[in-house]
XYZ file of C-alpha atoms in Angstrom:
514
model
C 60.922 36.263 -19.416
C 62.414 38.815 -22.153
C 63.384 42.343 -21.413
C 61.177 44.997 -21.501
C 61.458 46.199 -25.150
C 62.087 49.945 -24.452
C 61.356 51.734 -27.419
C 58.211 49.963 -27.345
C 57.381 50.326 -24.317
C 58.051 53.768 -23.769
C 55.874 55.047 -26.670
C 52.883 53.341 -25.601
C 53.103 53.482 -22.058
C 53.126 57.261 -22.803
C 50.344 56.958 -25.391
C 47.985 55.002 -22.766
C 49.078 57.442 -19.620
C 48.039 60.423 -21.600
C 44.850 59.353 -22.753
C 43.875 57.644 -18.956
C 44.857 61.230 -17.639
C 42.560 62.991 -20.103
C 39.475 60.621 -19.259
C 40.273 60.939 -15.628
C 40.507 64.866 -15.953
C 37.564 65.175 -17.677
C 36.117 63.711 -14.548
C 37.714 65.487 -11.765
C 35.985 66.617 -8.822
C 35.970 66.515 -4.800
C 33.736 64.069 -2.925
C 31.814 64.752 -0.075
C 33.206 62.430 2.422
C 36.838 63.919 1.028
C 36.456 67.233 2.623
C 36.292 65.491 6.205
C 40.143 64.302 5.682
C 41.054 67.425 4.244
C 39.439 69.650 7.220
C 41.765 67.148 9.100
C 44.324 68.457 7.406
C 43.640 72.007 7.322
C 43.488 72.153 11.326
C 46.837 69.404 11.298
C 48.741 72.339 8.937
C 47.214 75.405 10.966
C 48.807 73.687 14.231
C 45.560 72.526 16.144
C 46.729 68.516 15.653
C 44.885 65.741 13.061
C 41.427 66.255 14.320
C 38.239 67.400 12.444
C 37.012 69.409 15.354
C 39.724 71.142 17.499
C 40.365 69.608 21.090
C 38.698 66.234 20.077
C 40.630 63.558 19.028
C 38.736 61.502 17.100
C 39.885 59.349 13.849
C 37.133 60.335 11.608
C 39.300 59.008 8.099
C 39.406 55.599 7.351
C 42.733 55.924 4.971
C 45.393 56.725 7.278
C 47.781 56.291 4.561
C 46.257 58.684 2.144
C 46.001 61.709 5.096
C 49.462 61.445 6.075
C 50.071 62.031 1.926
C 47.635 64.757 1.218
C 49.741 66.615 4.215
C 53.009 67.671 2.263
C 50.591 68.070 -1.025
C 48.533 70.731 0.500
C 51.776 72.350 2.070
C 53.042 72.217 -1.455
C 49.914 73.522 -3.472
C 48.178 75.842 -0.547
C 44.926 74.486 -1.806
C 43.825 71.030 -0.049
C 41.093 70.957 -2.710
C 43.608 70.950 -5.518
C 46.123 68.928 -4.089
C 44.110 66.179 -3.354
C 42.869 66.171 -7.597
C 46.204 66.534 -8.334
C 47.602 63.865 -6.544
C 45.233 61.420 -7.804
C 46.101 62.839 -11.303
C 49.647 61.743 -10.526
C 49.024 58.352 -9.008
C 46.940 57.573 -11.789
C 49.705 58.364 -14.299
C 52.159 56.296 -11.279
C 49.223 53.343 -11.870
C 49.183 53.109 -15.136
C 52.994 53.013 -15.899
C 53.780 50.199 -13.354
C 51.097 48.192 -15.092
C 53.097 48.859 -18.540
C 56.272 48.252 -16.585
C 54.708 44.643 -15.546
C 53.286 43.907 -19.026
C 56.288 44.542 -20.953
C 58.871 42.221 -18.922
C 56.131 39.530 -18.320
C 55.334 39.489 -22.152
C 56.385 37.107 -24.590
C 56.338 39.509 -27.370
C 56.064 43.289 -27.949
C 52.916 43.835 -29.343
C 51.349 41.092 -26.968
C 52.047 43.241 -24.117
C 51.031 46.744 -25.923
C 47.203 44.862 -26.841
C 47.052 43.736 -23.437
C 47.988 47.190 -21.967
C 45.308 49.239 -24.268
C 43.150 46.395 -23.225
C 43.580 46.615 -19.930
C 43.354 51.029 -19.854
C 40.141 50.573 -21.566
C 38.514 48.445 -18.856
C 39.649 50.960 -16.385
C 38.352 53.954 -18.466
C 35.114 52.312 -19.500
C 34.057 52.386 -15.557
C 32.216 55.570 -14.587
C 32.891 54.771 -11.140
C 36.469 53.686 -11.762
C 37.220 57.391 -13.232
C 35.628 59.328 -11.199
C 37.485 58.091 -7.804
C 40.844 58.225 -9.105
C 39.853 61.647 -7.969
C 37.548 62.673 -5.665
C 39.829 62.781 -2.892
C 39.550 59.598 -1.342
C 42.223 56.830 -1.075
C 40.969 54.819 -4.422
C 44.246 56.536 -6.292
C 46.709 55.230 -4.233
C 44.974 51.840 -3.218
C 45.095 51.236 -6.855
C 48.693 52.385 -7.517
C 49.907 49.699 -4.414
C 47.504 46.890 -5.911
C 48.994 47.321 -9.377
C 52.429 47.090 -7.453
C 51.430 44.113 -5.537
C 50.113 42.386 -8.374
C 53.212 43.031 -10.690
C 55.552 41.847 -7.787
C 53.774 38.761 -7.671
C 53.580 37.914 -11.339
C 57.842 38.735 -11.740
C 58.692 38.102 -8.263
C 56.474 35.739 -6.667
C 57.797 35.359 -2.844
C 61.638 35.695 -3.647
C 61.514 39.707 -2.561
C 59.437 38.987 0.392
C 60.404 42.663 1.888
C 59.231 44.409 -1.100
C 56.367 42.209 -1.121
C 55.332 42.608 2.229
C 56.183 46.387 2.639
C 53.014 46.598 -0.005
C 50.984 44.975 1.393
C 51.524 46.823 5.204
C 51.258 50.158 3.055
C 48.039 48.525 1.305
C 46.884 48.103 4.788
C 47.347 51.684 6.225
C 45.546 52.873 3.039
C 42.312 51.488 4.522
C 42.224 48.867 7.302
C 39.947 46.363 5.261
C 42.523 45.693 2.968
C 43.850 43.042 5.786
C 41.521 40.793 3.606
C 42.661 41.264 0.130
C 46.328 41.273 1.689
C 45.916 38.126 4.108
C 46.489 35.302 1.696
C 49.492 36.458 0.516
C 50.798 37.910 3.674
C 50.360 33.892 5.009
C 52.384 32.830 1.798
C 55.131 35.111 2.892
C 55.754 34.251 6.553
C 55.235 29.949 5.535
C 58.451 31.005 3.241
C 59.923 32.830 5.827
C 62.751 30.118 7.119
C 65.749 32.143 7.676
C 66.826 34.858 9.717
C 67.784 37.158 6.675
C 64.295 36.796 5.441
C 63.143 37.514 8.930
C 64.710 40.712 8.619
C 63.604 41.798 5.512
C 59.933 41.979 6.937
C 61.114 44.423 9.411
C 60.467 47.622 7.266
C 56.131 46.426 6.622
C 56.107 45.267 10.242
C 57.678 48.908 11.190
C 55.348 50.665 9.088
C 52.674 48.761 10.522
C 53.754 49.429 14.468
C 54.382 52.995 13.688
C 50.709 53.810 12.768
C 48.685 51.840 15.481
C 51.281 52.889 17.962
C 50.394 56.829 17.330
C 46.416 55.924 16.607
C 46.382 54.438 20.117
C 48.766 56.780 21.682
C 46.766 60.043 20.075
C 42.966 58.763 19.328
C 43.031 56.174 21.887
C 41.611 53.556 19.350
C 44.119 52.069 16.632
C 40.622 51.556 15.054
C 39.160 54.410 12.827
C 35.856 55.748 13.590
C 34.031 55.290 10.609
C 33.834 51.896 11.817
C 32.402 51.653 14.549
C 29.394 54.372 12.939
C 28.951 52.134 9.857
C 29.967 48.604 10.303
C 27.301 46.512 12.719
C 24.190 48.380 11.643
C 22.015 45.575 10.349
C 20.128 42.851 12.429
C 21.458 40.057 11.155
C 24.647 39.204 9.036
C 22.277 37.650 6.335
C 20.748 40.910 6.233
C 23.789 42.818 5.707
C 25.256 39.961 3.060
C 21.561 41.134 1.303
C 22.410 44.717 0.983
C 26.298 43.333 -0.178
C 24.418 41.279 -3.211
C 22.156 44.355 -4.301
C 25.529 46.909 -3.696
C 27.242 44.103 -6.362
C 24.249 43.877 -8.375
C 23.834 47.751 -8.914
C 27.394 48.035 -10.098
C 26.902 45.470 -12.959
C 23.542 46.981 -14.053
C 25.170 50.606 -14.123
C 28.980 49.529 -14.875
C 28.233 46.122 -16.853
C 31.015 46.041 -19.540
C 33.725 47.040 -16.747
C 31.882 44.334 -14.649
C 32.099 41.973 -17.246
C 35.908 42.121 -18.500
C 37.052 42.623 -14.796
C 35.181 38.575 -14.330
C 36.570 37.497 -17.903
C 39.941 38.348 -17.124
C 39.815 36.893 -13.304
C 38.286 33.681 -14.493
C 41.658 34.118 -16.968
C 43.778 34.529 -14.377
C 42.576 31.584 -12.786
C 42.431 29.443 -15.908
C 46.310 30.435 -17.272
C 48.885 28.250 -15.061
C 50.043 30.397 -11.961
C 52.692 30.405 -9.060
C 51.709 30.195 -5.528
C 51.882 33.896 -5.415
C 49.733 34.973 -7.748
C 47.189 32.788 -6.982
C 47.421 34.251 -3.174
C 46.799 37.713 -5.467
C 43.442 35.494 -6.474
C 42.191 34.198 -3.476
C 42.501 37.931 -1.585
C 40.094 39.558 -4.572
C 38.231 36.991 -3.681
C 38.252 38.053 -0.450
C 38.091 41.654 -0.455
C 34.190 40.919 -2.865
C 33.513 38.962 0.472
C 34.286 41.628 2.895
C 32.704 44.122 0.621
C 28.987 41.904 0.702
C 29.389 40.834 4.349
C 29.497 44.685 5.430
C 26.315 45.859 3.245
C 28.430 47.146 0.381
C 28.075 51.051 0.469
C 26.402 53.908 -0.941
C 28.330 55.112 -3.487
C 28.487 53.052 -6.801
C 31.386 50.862 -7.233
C 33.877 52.638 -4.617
C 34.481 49.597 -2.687
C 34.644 47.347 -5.370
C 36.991 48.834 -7.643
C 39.909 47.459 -5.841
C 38.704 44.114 -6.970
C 37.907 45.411 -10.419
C 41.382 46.952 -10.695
C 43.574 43.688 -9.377
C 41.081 41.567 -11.487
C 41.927 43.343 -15.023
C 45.267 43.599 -14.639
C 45.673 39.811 -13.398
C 44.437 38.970 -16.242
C 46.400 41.013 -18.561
C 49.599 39.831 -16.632
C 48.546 36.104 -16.956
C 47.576 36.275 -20.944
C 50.800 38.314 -21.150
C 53.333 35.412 -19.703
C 51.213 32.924 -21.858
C 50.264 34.503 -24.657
C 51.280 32.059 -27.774
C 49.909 28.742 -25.523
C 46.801 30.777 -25.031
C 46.645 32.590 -28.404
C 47.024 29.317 -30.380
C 43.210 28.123 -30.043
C 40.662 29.983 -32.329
C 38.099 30.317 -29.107
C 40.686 32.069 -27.282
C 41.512 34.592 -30.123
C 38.167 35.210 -30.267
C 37.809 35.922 -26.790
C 40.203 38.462 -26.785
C 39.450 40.141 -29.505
C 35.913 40.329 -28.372
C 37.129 41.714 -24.937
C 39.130 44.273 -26.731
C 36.885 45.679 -29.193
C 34.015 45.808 -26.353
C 36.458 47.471 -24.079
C 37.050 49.518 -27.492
C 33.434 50.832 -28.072
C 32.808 51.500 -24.276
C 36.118 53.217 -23.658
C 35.284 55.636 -26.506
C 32.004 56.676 -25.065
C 33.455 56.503 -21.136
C 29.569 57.251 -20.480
C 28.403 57.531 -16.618
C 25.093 56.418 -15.486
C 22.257 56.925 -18.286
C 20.192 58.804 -15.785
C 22.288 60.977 -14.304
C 21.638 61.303 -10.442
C 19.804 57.713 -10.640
C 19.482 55.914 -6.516
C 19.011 52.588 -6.509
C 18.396 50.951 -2.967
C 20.047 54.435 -1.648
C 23.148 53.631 -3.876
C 23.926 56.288 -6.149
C 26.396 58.090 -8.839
C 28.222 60.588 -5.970
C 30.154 62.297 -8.409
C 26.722 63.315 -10.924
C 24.880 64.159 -7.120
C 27.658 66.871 -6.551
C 27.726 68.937 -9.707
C 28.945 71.734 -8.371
C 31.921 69.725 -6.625
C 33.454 69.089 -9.901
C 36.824 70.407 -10.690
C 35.552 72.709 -13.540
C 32.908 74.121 -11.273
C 35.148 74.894 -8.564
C 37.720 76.730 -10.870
C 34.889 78.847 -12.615
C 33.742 79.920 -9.395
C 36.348 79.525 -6.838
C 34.011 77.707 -4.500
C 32.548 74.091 -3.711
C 28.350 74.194 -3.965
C 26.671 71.254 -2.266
C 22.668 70.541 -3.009
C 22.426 68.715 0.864
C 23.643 72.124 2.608
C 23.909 76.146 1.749
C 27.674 76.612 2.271
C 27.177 80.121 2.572
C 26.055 79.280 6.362
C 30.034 78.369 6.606
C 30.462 82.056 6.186
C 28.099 83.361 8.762
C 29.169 80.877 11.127
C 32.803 81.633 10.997
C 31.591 85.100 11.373
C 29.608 84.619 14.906
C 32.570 82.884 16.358
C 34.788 85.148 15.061
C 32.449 88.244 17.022
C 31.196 85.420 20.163
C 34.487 83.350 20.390
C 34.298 79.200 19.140
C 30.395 77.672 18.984
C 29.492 74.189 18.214
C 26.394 73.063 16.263
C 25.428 69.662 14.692
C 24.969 69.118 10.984
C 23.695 65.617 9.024
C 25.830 66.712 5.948
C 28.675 68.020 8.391
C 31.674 67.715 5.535
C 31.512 70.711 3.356
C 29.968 72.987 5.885
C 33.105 72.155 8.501
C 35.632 72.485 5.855
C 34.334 76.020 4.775
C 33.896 77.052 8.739
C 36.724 76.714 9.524
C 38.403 75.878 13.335
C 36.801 78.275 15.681
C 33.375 76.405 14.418
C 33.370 72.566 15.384
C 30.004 70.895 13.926
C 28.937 67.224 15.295
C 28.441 64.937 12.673
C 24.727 62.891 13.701
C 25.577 60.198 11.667
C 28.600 59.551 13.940
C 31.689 59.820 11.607
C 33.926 61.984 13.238
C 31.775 61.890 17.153
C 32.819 58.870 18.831
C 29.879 59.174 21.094
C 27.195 58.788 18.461
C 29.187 56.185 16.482
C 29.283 54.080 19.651
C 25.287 54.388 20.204
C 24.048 51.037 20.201
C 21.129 49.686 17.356
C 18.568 50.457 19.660
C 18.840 54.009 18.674
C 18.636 53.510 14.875
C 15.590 55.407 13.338
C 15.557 53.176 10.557
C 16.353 49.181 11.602
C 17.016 48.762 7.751
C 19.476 51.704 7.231
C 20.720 52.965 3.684
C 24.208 51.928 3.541
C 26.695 54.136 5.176
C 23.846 56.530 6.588
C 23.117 55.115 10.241
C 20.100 57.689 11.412
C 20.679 57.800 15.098
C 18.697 59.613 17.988
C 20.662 61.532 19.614
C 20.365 62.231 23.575
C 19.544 65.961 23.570
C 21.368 66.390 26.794
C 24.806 64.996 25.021
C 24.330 67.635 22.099
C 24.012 70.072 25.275
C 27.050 68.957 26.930
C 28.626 70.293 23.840
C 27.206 73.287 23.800
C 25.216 72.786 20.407
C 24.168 76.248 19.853
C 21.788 74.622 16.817
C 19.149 72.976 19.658
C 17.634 76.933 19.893
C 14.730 77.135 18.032
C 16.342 80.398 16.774
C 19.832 79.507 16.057
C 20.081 80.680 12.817
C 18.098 83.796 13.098
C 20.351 84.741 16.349
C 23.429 83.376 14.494
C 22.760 86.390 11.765
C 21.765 88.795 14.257
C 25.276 88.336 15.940
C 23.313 87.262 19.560
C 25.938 86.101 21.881
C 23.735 85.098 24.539
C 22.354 82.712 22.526
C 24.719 79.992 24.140
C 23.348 81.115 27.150
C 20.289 79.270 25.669
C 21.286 76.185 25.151
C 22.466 75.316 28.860
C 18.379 74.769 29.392
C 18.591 71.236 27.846
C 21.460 69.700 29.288
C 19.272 67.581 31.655
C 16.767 66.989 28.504
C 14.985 64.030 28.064
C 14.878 64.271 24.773
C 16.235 63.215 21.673
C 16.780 64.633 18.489
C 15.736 63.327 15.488
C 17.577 62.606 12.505
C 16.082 65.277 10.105
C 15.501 67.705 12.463
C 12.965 68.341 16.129
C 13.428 67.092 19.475
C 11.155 63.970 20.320
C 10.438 61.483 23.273
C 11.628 57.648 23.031
């Protein structure tokens, strides 16, 4: 292994982190989903505890890891919105110079490892999906920043640091829970190594990490288990059913991402090709994995999100394997040509970093999240100081902080609950039908389903009326809204009529019999 060629490496490590910043910026924007965690962590900062609706402790994030980071941000920047764009901006730039970092020592040569690093930033900018989640406020950032430094660890390391090693992967793991798959085959390498006491010990620190969080999840939600899965996993009949909706969620991201697609299985079936050490072939099997996981749950419904982990570990695998065997692999004309066809596709697609050709295009109810929520987009919300969502009129946040500001806290329900409850503020706690952040509804069994054939990630329950009731969900009045303008505090008054309902309420709206 030769050193790390500084003056080299410094330049284009710089070179590459600028220009993946600028694509990435270009992209910016807030998701959706997103402004659930940060309504956690508006009401955690204004004192009322890590819940999205105050006195209900409910784990309605599935990236415990990410929350407890977006905490000191938002402290720091005042503006959750902000802070969560910028931190991806920094983890990005955190991403991309521990892959240089790797590339540089593994390489054989200089300009070897500066090819293979413009090589492998190109991949990641050429993927729509890929750019516009290292924003967006979910955990995709910093899931890719711990991959990278899994990955890298393996390639220099292999199992001789097994505390470094395995603190990764237990932080990997408290990013989002299903990363247990991508992480298992390596954390199984580590403890059949572990034959001493000293490297007993050095496992403390993950196995700490790991204690800490389920210890306070079960203490304070009751469940060590988010939420989300118990509203989203288990929704189709039949496991071949849901392994159906995995193929099509696999298929839509190589029809609408195909040269990313392509490299990120060029470079894996290069990783697996190149000669590697137990380690790194552990890194192998848990991509491997993690695709698994990803087809066996349904996949998802927004384009690529849960498959860019994959994508991420698969290009730079790849890069790190051609790196440590670049003249062995480099010395046959087919391989050369390989290469250099990898690179100048990567080239021509990186250029044109182009999202999908049809804009707001659904496919099987996947779609492009970021194109759906124009007016989510970083630029938008700086010219106008305000998120705009097509699903719901935000303005209704206004009114509705308003009324419980005059009537004292109300509760209503909302299908799109996200960007309404983050505008509303505290005093306004909205139940989420599709069961997110309401461990009631997320626990409803199939039977309620509206749809036995659900889009992914959108399980259309009916709700008991009477539950909603219990709550006092001042949006079962026919008139909720018009008394909600009018400033009508009796209308809670109203709603106590349908706590021994036998209704239910649909999932677009109107109360029905089952």
């Amino acid at each position: 292994m030769r050193p790390d060629f500084k003056p080299c490496s410094i330049c284009v490590t710089a070179l590459c982190v600028l220009l993946v910043l600028a694509a990435v910026l270009q992209r910016a924007w807030i998701s959706d989903d997103a402004l659930i965690t940060l309504r956690y962590v508006n009401n955690t900062l204004a004192g009322y505890g890590a819940v999205f609706n105050v006195g209900e402790r409910v784990q309605g994030y599935s990236h415990p890891l990410w929350f407890l980071l977006l905490l000191p941000c938002t402290m720091l920047f005042r503006d959750p919105v902000l802070a969560a764009i910028l931190l991806g901006l920094l983890l990005t730039a955190g991403t991309v110079g521990l892959a240089a970092r790797g590339l540089f020592r593994a390489a054989q040569t200089p300009l070897a490892a500066a090819g293979l690093l413009v090589l492998a930033c190109l991949a990641w900018v050429s993927s729509d999906p890929w750019l516009s989640f290292q924003t967006g406020g979910l955990e995709n950032a910093l899931s890719h920043l711990l991959i990278a430094a899994v990955v890298v660890e393996c390639f220099l390391h292999g199992t001789d640091r097994p505390g470094r090693l395995a603190l990764a992967l237990a932080l990997l793991c408290l990013v989002r829970p299903d990363f247990i798959f991508f992480c298992a085959p390596l954390g199984i390498l580590v403890l059949m190594r572990t034959r001493s006491l000293r490297s007993a010990l050095a496992l403390l620190p993950a196995t700490a990490v790991c204690a800490a969080w389920v210890g306070f999840a079960w203490a304070y939600y009751g469940n060590p288990a988010p939420n989300t899965g118990y509203a989203k996993l288990g929704i189709y009949a039949t496991w071949l059913r849901a392994a159906g909706r995995g193929v099509v969620y696999i298929a839509d991201w190589s029809i609408f991402d195909p040269v990313a697609a392509g490299v990120a299985v060029l470079l894996l079936l290069c990783a697996f090709a190149v000669r590697g050490r137990p380690a790194v072939i552990a890194c192998l099997l848990g991509v491997l994995a993690h695709v698994l996981w990803v087809v066996w749950v349904g996949g998802d419904f927004m384009r690529g999100r849960l498959l860019l982990p994959a994508f991420m570990a698969a290009v730079l695998l790849g890069s790190m394997a051609l790196a440590e065997e670049w003249r062995s692999v480099a010395s046959t004309r087919l391989a050369k040509t390989a290469i250099v066809g990898l690179a100048l596709a990567a080239l021509f697609v990186g250029s044109r970093a182009r999202g999908t050709p049809a804009g707001v295009a659904e496919w099987h109810g996947i779609l492009n999240e970021r194109k759906y929520y124009p007016g989510y987009s970083l630029a938008s919300y700086l010219r106008e100081g305000r998120l705009a969502s097509p699903d719901v009129d935000l303005g209704l946040a206004d009114e509705l902080r308003t009324y419980a500001t005059a009537c004292g806290p109300i509760t209503i329900h909302a299908r799109h609950p996200a960007g309404l409850a983050y505008r509303a503020g505290p005093d306004v706690s909205v139940i989420d039908t599709l069961g997110l952040t309401d461990a009631f509804i997320a626990r409803l069994p199939r039977r309620f389903l509206s749809d036995p054939d659900p889009r992914p990630g959108h399980p259309d329950k009916y709700i008991p009326v009477s539950y909603l009731a219990s709550r006092g969900d001042l949006a079962l009045a026919p008139d909720w809204l018009d008394a909600i303008r009018a400033r009508d505090c009796t209308l809670r008054s109203r709603v106590d009529s349908y706590r021994e309902s036998p209704a239910f309420l649909a999932p677009f709206g109107g109360l029905v019999e089952r």
